[in-house]
Coordinates of C-alpha atoms in Angstrom, one line a residue:
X1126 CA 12.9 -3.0 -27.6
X1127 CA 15.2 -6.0 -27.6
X1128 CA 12.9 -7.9 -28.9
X1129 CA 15.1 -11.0 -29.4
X1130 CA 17.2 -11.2 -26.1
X1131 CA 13.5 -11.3 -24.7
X1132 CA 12.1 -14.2 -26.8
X1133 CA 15.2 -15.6 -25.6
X1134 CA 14.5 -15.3 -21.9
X1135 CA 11.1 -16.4 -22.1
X1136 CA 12.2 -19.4 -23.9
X1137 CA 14.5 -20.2 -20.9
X1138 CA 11.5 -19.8 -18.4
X1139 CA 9.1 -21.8 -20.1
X1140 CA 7.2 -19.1 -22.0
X1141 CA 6.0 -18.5 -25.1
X1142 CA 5.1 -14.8 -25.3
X1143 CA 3.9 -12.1 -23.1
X1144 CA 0.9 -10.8 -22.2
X1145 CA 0.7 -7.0 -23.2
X1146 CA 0.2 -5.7 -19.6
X1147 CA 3.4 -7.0 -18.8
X1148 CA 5.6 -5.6 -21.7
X1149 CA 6.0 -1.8 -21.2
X1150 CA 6.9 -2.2 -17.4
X1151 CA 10.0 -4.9 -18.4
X1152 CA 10.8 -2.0 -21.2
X1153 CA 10.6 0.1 -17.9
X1154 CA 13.2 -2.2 -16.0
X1155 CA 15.6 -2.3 -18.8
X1156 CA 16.1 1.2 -19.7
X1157 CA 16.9 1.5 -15.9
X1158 CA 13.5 3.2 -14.4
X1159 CA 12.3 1.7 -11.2
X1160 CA 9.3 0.5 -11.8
X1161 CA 5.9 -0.1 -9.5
X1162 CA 3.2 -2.6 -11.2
X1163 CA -0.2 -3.4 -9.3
X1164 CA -1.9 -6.2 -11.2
X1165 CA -4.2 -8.4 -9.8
X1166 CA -3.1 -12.1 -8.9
X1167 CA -2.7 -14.3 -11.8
X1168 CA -1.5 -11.6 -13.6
X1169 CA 2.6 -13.1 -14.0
X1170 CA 3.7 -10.0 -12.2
X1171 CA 6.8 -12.6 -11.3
X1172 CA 7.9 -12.6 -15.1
X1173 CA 8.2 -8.9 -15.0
X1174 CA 11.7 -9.5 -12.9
X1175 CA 12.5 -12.5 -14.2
X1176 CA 12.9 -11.9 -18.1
X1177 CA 15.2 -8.6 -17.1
X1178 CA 17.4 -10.6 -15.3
X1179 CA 18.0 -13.1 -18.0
X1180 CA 18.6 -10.4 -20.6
X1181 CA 20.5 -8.1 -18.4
X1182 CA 22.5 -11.7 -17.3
X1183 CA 23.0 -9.4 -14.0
X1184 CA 21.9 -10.2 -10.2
X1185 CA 18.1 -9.3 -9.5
X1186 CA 17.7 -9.1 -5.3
X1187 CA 14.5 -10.0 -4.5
X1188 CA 13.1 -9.3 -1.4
X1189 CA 9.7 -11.5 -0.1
X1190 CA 8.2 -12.2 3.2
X1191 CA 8.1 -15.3 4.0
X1192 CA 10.8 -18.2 3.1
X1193 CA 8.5 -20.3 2.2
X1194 CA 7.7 -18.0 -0.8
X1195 CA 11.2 -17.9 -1.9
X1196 CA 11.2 -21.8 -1.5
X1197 CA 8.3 -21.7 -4.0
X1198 CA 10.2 -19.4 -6.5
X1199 CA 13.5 -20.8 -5.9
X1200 CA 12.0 -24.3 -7.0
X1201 CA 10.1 -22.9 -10.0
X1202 CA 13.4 -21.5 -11.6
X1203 CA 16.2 -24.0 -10.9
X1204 CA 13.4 -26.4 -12.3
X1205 CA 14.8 -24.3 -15.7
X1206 CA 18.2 -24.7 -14.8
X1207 CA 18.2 -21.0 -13.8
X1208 CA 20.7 -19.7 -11.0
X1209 CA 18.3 -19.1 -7.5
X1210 CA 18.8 -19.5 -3.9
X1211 CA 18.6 -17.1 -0.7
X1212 CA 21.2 -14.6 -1.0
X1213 CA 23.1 -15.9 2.0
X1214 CA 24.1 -18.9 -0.3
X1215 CA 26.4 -16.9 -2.9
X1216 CA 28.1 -14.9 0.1
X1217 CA 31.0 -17.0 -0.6
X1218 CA 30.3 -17.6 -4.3
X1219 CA 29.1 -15.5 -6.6
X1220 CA 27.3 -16.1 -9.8
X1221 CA 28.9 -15.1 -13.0
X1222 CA 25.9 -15.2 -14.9
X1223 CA 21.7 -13.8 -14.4
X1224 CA 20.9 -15.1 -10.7
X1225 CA 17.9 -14.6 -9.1
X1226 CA 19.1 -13.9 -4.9
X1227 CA 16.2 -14.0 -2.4
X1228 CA 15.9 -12.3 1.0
X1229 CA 13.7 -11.5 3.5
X1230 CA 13.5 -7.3 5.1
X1231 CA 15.0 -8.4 7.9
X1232 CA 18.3 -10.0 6.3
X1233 CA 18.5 -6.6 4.4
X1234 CA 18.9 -5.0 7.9
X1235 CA 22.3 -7.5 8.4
X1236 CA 25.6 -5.4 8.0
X1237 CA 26.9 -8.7 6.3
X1238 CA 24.0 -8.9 3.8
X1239 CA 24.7 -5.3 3.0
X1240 CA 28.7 -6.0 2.8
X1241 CA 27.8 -8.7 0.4
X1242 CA 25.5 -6.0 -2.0
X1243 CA 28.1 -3.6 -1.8
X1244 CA 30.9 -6.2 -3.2
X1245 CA 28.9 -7.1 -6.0
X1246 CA 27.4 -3.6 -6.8
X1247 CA 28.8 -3.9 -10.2
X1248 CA 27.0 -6.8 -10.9
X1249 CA 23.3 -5.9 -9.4
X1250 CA 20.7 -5.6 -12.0
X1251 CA 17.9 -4.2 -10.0
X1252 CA 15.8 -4.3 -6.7
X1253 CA 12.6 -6.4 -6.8
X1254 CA 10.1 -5.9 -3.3
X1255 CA 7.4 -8.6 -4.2
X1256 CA 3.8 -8.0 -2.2
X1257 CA 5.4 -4.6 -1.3
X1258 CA 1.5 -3.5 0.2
X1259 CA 3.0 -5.3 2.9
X1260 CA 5.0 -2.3 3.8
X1261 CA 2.0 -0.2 5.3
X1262 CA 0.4 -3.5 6.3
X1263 CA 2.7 -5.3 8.5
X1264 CA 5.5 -2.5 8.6
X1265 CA 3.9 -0.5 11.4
X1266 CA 3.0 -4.0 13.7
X1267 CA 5.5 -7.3 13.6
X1268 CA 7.4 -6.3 10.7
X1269 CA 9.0 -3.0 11.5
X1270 CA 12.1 -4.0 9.3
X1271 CA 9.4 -3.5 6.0
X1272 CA 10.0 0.3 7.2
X1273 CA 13.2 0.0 6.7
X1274 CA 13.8 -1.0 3.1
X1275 CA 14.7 2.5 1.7
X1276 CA 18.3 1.3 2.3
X1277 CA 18.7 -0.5 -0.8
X1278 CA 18.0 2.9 -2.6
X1279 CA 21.0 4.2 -1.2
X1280 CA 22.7 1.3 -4.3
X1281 CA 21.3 3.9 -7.0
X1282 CA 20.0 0.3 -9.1
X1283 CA 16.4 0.3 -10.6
X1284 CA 13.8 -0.8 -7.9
X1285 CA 11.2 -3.1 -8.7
X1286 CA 7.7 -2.6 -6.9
X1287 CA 5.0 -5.4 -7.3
X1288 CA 1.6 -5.7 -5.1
X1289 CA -2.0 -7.1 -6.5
X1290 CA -3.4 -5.0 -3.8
X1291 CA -3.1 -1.3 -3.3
X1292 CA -5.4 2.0 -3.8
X1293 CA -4.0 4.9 -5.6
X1294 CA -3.5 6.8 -1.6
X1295 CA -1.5 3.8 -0.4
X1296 CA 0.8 3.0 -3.5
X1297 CA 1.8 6.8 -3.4
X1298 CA 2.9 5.9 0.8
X1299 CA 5.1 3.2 0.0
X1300 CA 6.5 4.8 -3.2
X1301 CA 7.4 7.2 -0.2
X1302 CA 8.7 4.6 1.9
X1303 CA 10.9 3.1 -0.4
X1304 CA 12.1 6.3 -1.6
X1305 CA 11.6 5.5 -5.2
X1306 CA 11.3 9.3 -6.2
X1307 CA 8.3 9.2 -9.2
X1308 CA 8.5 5.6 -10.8
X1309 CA 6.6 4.6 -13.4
X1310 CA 3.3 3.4 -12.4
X1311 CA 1.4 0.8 -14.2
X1312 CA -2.2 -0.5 -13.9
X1313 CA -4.5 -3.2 -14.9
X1314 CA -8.2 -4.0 -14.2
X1315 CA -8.9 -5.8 -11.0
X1316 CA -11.5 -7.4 -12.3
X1317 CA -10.9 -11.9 -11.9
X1318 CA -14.1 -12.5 -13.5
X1319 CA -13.7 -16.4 -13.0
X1320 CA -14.1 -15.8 -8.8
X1321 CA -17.6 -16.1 -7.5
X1322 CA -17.7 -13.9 -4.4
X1323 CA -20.3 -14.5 -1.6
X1324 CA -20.9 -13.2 2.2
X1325 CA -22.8 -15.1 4.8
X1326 CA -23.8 -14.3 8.5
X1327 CA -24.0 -17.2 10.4
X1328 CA -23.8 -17.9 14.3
X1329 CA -22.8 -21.7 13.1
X1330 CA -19.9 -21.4 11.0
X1331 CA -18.7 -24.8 11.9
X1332 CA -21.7 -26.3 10.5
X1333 CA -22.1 -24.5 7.3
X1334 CA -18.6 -24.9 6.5
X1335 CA -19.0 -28.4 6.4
X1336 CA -21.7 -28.2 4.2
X1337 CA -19.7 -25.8 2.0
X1338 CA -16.7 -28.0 1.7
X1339 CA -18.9 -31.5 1.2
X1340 CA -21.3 -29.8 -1.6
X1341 CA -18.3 -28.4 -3.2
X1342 CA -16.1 -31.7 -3.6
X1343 CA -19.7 -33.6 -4.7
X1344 CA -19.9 -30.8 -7.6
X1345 CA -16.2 -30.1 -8.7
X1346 CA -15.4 -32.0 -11.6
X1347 CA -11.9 -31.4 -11.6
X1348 CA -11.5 -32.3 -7.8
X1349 CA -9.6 -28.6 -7.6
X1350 CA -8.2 -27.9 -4.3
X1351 CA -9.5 -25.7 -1.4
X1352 CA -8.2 -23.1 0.7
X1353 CA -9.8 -22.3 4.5
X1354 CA -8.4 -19.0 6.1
X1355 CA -8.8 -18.5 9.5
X1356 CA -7.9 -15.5 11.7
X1357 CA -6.4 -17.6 14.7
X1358 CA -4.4 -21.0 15.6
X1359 CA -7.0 -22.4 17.5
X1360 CA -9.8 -21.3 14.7
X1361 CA -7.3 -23.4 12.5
X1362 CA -6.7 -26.4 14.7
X1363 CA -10.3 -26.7 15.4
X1364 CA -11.7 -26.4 11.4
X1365 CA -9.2 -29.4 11.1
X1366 CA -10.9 -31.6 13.7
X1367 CA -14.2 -30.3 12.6
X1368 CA -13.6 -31.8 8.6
X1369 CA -10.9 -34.4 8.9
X1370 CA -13.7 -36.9 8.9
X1371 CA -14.5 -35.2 5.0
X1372 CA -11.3 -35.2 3.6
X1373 CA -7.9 -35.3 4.4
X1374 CA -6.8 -31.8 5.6
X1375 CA -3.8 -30.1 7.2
X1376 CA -3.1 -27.2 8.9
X1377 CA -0.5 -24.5 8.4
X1378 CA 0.5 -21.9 11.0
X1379 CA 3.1 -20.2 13.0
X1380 CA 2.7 -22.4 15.8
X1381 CA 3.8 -25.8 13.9
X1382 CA 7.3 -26.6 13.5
X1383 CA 9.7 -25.5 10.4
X1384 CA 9.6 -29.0 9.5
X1385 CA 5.7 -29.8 9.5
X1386 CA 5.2 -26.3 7.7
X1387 CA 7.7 -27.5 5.0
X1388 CA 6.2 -30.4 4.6
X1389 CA 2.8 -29.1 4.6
X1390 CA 3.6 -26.8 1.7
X1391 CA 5.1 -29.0 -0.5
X1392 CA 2.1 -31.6 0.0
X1393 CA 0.1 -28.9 -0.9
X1394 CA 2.7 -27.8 -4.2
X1395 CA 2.4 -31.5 -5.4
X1396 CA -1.2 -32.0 -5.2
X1397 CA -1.0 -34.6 -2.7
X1398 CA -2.8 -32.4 -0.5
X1399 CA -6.0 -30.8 -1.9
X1400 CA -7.1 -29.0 1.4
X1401 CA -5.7 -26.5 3.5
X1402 CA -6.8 -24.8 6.6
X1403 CA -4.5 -22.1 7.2
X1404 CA -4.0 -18.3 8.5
X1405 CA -3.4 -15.8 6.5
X1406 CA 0.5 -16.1 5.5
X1407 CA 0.0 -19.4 4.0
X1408 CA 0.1 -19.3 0.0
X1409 CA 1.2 -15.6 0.2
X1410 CA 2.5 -15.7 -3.2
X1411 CA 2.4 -19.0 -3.9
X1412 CA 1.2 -19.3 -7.6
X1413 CA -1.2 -22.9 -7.1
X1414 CA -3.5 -23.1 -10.1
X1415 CA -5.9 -25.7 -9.0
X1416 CA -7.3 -23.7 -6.3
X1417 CA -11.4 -24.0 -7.0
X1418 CA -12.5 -22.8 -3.6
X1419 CA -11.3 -20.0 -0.7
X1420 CA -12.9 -20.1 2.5
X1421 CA -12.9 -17.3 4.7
X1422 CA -14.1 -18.9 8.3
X1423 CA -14.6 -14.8 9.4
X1424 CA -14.1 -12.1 8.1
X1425 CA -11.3 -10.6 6.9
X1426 CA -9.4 -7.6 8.4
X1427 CA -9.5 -5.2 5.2
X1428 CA -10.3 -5.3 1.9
X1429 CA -7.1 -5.8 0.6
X1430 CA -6.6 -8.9 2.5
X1431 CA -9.6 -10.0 1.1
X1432 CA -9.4 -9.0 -2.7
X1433 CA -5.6 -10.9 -2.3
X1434 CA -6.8 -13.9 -0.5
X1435 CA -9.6 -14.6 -3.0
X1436 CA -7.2 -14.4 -5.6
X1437 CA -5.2 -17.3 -4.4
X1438 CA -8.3 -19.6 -6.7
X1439 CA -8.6 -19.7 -9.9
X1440 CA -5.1 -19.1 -11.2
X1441 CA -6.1 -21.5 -14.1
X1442 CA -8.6 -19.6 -15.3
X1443 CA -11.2 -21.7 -14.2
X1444 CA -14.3 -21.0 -12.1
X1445 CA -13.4 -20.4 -8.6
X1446 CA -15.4 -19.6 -5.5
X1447 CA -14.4 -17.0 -2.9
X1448 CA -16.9 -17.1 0.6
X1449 CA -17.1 -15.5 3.6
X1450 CA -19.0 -16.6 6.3
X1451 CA -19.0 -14.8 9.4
X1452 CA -20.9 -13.6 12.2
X1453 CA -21.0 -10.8 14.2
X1454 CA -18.3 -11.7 16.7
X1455 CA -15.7 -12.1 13.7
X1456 CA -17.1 -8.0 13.2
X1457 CA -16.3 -6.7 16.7
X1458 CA -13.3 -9.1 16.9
X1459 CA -11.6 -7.5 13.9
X1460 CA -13.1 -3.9 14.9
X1461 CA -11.5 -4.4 18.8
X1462 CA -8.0 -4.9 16.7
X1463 CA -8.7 -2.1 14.3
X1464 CA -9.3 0.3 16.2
X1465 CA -6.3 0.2 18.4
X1466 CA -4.4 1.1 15.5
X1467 CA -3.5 5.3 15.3
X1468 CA -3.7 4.8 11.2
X1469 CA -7.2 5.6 9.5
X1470 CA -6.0 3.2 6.6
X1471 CA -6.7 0.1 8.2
X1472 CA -9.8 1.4 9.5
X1473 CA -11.5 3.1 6.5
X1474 CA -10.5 -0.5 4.6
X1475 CA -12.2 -2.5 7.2
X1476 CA -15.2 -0.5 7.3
X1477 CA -15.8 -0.5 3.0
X1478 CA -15.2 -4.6 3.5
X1479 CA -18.4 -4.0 5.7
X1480 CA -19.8 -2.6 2.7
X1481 CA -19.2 -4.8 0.4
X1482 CA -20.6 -7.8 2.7
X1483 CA -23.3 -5.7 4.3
X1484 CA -24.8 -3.8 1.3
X1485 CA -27.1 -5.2 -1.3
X1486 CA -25.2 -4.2 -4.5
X1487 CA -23.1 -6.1 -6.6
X1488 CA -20.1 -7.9 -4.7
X1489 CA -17.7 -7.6 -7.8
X1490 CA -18.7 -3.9 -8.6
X1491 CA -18.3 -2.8 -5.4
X1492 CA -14.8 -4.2 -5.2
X1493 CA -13.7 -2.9 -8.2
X1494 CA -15.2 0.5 -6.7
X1495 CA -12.7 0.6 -4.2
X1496 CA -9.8 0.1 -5.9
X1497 CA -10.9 2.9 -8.6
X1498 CA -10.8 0.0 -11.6
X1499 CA -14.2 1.0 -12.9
X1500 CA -17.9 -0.3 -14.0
X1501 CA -17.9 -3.5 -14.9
X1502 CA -19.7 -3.4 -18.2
X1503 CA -19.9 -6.9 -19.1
X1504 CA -20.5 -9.1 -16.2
X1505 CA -19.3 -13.1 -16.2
X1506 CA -22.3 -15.7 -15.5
X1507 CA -20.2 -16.3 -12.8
X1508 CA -20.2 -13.1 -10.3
X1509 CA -21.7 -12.8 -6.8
X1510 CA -24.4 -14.2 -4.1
X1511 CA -26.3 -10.7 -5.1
X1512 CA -26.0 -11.5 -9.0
X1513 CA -27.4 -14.9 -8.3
X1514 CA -29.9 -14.0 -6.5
X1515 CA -31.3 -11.0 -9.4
X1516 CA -31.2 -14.1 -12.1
X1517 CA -31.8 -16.8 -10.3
X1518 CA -28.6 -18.7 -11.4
X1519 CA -28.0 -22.4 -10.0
X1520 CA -24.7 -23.3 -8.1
X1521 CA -23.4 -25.4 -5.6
X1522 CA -23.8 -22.3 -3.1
X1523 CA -27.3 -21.5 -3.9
X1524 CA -28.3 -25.0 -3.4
X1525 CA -27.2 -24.4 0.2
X1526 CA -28.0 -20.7 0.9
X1527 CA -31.2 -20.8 -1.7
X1528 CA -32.7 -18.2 -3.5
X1529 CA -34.3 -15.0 -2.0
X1530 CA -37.5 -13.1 -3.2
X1531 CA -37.2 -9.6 -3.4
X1532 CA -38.7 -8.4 -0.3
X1533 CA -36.7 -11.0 1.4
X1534 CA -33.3 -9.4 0.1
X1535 CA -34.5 -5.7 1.0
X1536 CA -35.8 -7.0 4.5
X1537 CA -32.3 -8.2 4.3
X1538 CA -30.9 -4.9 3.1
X1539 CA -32.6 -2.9 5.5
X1540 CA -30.7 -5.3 8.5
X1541 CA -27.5 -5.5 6.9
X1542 CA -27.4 -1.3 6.5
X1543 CA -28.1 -1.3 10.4
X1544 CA -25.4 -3.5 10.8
X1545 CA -23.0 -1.1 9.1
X1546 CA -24.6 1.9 10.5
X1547 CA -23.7 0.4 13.9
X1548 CA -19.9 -0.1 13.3
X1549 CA -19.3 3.3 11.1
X1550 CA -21.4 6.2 10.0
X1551 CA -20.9 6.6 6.2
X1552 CA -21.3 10.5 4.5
X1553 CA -24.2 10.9 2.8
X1554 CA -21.7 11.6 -0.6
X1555 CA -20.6 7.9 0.1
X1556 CA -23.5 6.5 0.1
X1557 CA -26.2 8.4 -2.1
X1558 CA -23.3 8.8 -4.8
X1559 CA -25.0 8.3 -8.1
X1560 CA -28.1 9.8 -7.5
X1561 CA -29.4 13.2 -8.1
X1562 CA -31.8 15.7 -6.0
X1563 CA -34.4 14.1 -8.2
X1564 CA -33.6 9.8 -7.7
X1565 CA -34.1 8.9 -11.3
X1566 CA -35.3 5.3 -11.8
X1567 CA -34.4 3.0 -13.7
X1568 CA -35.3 -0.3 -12.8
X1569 CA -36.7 -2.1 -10.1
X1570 CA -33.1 -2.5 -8.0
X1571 CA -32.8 0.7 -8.6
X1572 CA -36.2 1.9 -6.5
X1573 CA -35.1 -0.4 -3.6
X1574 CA -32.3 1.8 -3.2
X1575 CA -33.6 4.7 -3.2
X1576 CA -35.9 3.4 -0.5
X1577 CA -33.0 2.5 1.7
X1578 CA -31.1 5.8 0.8
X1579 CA -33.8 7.4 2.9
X1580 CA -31.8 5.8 6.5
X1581 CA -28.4 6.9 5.1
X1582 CA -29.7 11.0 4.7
X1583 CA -31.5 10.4 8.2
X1584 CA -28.2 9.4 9.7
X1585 CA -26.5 12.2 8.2
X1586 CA -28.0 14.9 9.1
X1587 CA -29.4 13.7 13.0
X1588 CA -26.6 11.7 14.3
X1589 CA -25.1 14.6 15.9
X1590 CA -28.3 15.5 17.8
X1591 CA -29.5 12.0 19.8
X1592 CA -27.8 9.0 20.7
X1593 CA -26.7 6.6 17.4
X1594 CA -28.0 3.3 18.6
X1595 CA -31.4 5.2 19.3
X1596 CA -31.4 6.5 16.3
X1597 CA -30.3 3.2 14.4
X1598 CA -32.9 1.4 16.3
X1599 CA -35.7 4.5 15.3
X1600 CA -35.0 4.3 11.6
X1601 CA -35.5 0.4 11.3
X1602 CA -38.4 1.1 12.9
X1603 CA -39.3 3.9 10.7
X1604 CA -38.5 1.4 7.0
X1605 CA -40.4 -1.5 8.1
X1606 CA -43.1 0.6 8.8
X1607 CA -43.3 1.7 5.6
X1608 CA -42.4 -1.3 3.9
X1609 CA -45.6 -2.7 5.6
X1610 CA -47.5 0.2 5.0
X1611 CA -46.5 0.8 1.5
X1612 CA -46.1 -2.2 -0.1
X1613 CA -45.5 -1.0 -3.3
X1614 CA -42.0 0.3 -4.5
X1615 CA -43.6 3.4 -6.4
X1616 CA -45.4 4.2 -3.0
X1617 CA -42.6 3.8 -0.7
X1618 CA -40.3 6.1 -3.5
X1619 CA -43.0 8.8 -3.4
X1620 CA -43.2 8.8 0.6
X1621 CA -39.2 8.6 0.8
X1622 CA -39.2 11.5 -1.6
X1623 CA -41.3 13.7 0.1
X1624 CA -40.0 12.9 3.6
X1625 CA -36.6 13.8 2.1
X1626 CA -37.4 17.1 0.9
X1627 CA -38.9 17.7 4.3
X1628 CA -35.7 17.5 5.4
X1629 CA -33.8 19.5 3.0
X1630 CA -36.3 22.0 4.4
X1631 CA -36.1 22.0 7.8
X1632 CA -32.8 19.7 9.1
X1633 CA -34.1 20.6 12.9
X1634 CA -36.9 17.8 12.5
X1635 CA -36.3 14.8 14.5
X1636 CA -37.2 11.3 14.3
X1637 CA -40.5 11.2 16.0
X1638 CA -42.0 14.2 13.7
X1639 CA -40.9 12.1 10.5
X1640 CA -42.9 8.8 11.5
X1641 CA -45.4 11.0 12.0
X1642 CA -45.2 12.5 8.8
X1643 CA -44.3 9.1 6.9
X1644 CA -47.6 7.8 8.6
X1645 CA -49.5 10.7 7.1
X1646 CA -48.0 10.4 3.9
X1647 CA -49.2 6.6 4.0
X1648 CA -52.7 7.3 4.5

């Protein structure tokens, strides 16, 4: 390892060591491997192309999506006297020593742009495609020219793939995409235990949201900046209207002009602006560690897009707050847009963020489930709405939303798992994965599960015989009756149990003989 050349190039950016996720993958880079890293944000995934490029002192090409990224990371370098611009700036004069050239896909698919690579070949150190997940994500819709990016493996240089966001299934698709053969891949927990994550349904957002934002600069001690995402223009125009009277806020979208974006985003850089409503390719990126609080005004499209958006707080280390609030129009307005799509990605992504908000397990486990990152064996104080709720903690969200009592969250449960049942049946392996034939308890959250598991095997195995919103509506009925006649957990377990070995048995029973049976079982 050139151990020295590197302390020398971290010296240049600022740095005093590295953090030991990011050492093997630079090793990676400089013996000439191309390279894919998925670490979470706040991870300094932009250091693992910058030291390489300072001790290689050759031309890194890194390609971004939105200018006002590279404006970000231009800014951050030259601040060390580094070489950094958009590539079309050094068409005419090439740098002798390390440079850092930023591009956009699209400028890669210009014969100039390629004409420019090809004379200075000799001096290209490697490929770098930052937030490459937006290859499957935008390459099929608005971006088709993120589909296109193979052609800088026809250079033979080391490529460079960095995301905070992908599953196993979808970082082997773009390794396809961009034709990188069998890189090295390397991992590191998902896990931001300093975000606070939190779902609420709501049919007045506007209201709550202004609650939200005026509890959370009367409790933040720091006075840390805020970040609203909102799935449309108008959404965006209108939050601003709706809180301008709370704090100064500004509004960053497509629709503005080049010049009131710019200006927004460098407001917002320099502090001068501590709130930002925005849609969602604002801050793509952008590494702003004040950040205490991300607003979701609906939900998001996939849990990607959540997991990266969340991660845009709390870069500092500090406590941060991710929240959702949403209501069933936000649901079938992201499933009408979904479901359009000919890709089950999208779809299956959309439908596990239902599970996360919907079901009433941990937030952060469930997350970290989906992403294969594993159990979370020491949990932060500082976790979920579900967490808070099973201890009771006390913050700024729970002095808005309060505290439930347990039968209030498995009344809860019970609606939420209709919810999801209505937008996507789940297998029974999803679902009841964990438990054996037998449903071995171990505590009391534990029991409440199993009670609900009891819908999830009824859905399973009937759905296919009677219409599903008859048989959503049935089952509901069927719980709460046994949740009023039963009101013990043990009670309800040993009625749940029995009714599901009936079905085991005999899988041609249907909904009306298993009330009757529950009701017997009651007795």
């Amino acid at each position: 390892m050139r151990s020295q050349e590197i302390k020398n190039a971290l010296k240049k950016l600022g740095k005093l060591q590295l953090r030991p996720h990011q050492v093997d993958p630079i090793q990676n880079i400089l013996n000439g491997h191309s390279t894919m890293c998925i670490f979470p944000t706040a991870a300094g995934k932009s250091l693992i192309y910058q030291v390489p490029t300072l001790v290689m002192n050759q031309l890194a090409v890194i390609i971004t999506p939105l200018i006002s990224l590279q404006q970000d990371q231009i800014q951050q370098l030259t601040q060390y006297n580094l070489v950094a611009g958009r590539i079309t700036e050094f068409y005419s004069a090439v740098p002798q020593s390390a440079g850092f050239l930023f591009a956009t896909p699209e400028l890669l698919q210009q014969q100039h742009c390629i004409d420019f690579l090809t004379k200075v070949s000799n001096r290209l150190g490697f490929f770098v495609v930052d937030e490459c997940h937006l290859i499957i994500e935008w390459g099929n819709t608005f971006r088709k020219a993120y589909k296109q990016l193979d052609v800088i493996s026809k250079f033979n240089k080391p490529i460079l793939a960095l995301t905070a966001s992908v599953t196993s299934t979808q970082a082997q698709k773009i390794i396809k995409e961009l034709n990188l053969g069998a890189p090295q891949i390397y991992f590191t927990s998902f896990n931001r235990p300093n975000i606070h994550y939190s779902f609420h349904f709501t049919d007045n957002k506007f209201a709550i949201l202004k609650n939200v934002i005026s509890s959370f600069l009367a409790s933040s001690p720091d006075n840390d900046s805020i970040l609203i995402y909102a799935p449309t223009r108008s959404e965006t125009d209108a939050i601003q209207s709706s809180l301008c009277s709370i704090q100064d806020i500004h509004s960053y979208h497509a629709g503005l002009s080049p010049e009131q974006r710019e200006q927004t985003l460098q407001s917002w850089i320099q502090n001068t602006v501590k709130l930002i409503v925005c849609t969602t390719a604002f801050s793509l990126g952008i590494d702003k560690p004040s950040v205490g609080l991300v607003v979701h005004f609906g939900i998001p499209k996939s849990s990607e897009q959540f997991y990266q958006e969340s991660g845009r707080g709390g870069r500092n280390q500090k406590q941060c707050y991710s929240i959702v609030l949403s209501s069933t129009d936000d649901v079938k307005f992201q499933l009408s847009n979904i479901t359009k799509l000919a890709e089950n990605g999208p779809k299956e992504s959309f439908y596990y963020l239902l599970k996360i908000a919907y079901f009433n397990k941990c937030r952060r486990q469930l997350l970290m489930d989906y992403f294969n990152s594993g159990k979370i064996t020491q949990k932060s104080d500082i976790c979920c709405d579900y967490c808070d709720n099973q201890k009771q903690n006390n913050t700024f969200i729970n002095k808005i939303f309060g505290w439930k009592s347990t039968s209030e969250t498995e009344q809860d449960s019970i609606s939420n798992q209709l919810t999801y049942f209505s937008t996507k049946r789940p297998s029974l392996s999803e679902l009841c994965g964990g438990y054996n034939d037998k449903f071995p308890i171990s505590n009391e959250q534990q029991q409440i599960d199993q009670f609900n598991v009891l819908s999830d095997i009824i859905v399973d195995h009937f759905s296919g015989t009677m219409e599903q919103e008859i048989l959503l509506i049935d089952i509901l009925k069927l719980k709460n009756y046994l949740l009023k006649k039963s009101p013990t957990i043990e009670k309800r377990n040993k009625i749940t149990e029995k009714l599901i070995q009936l079905i085991m048995k005999n899988k041609q029973f249907n909904i009306n003989q298993l009330m009757r049976e529950a009701l017997k079982l009651s007795m």
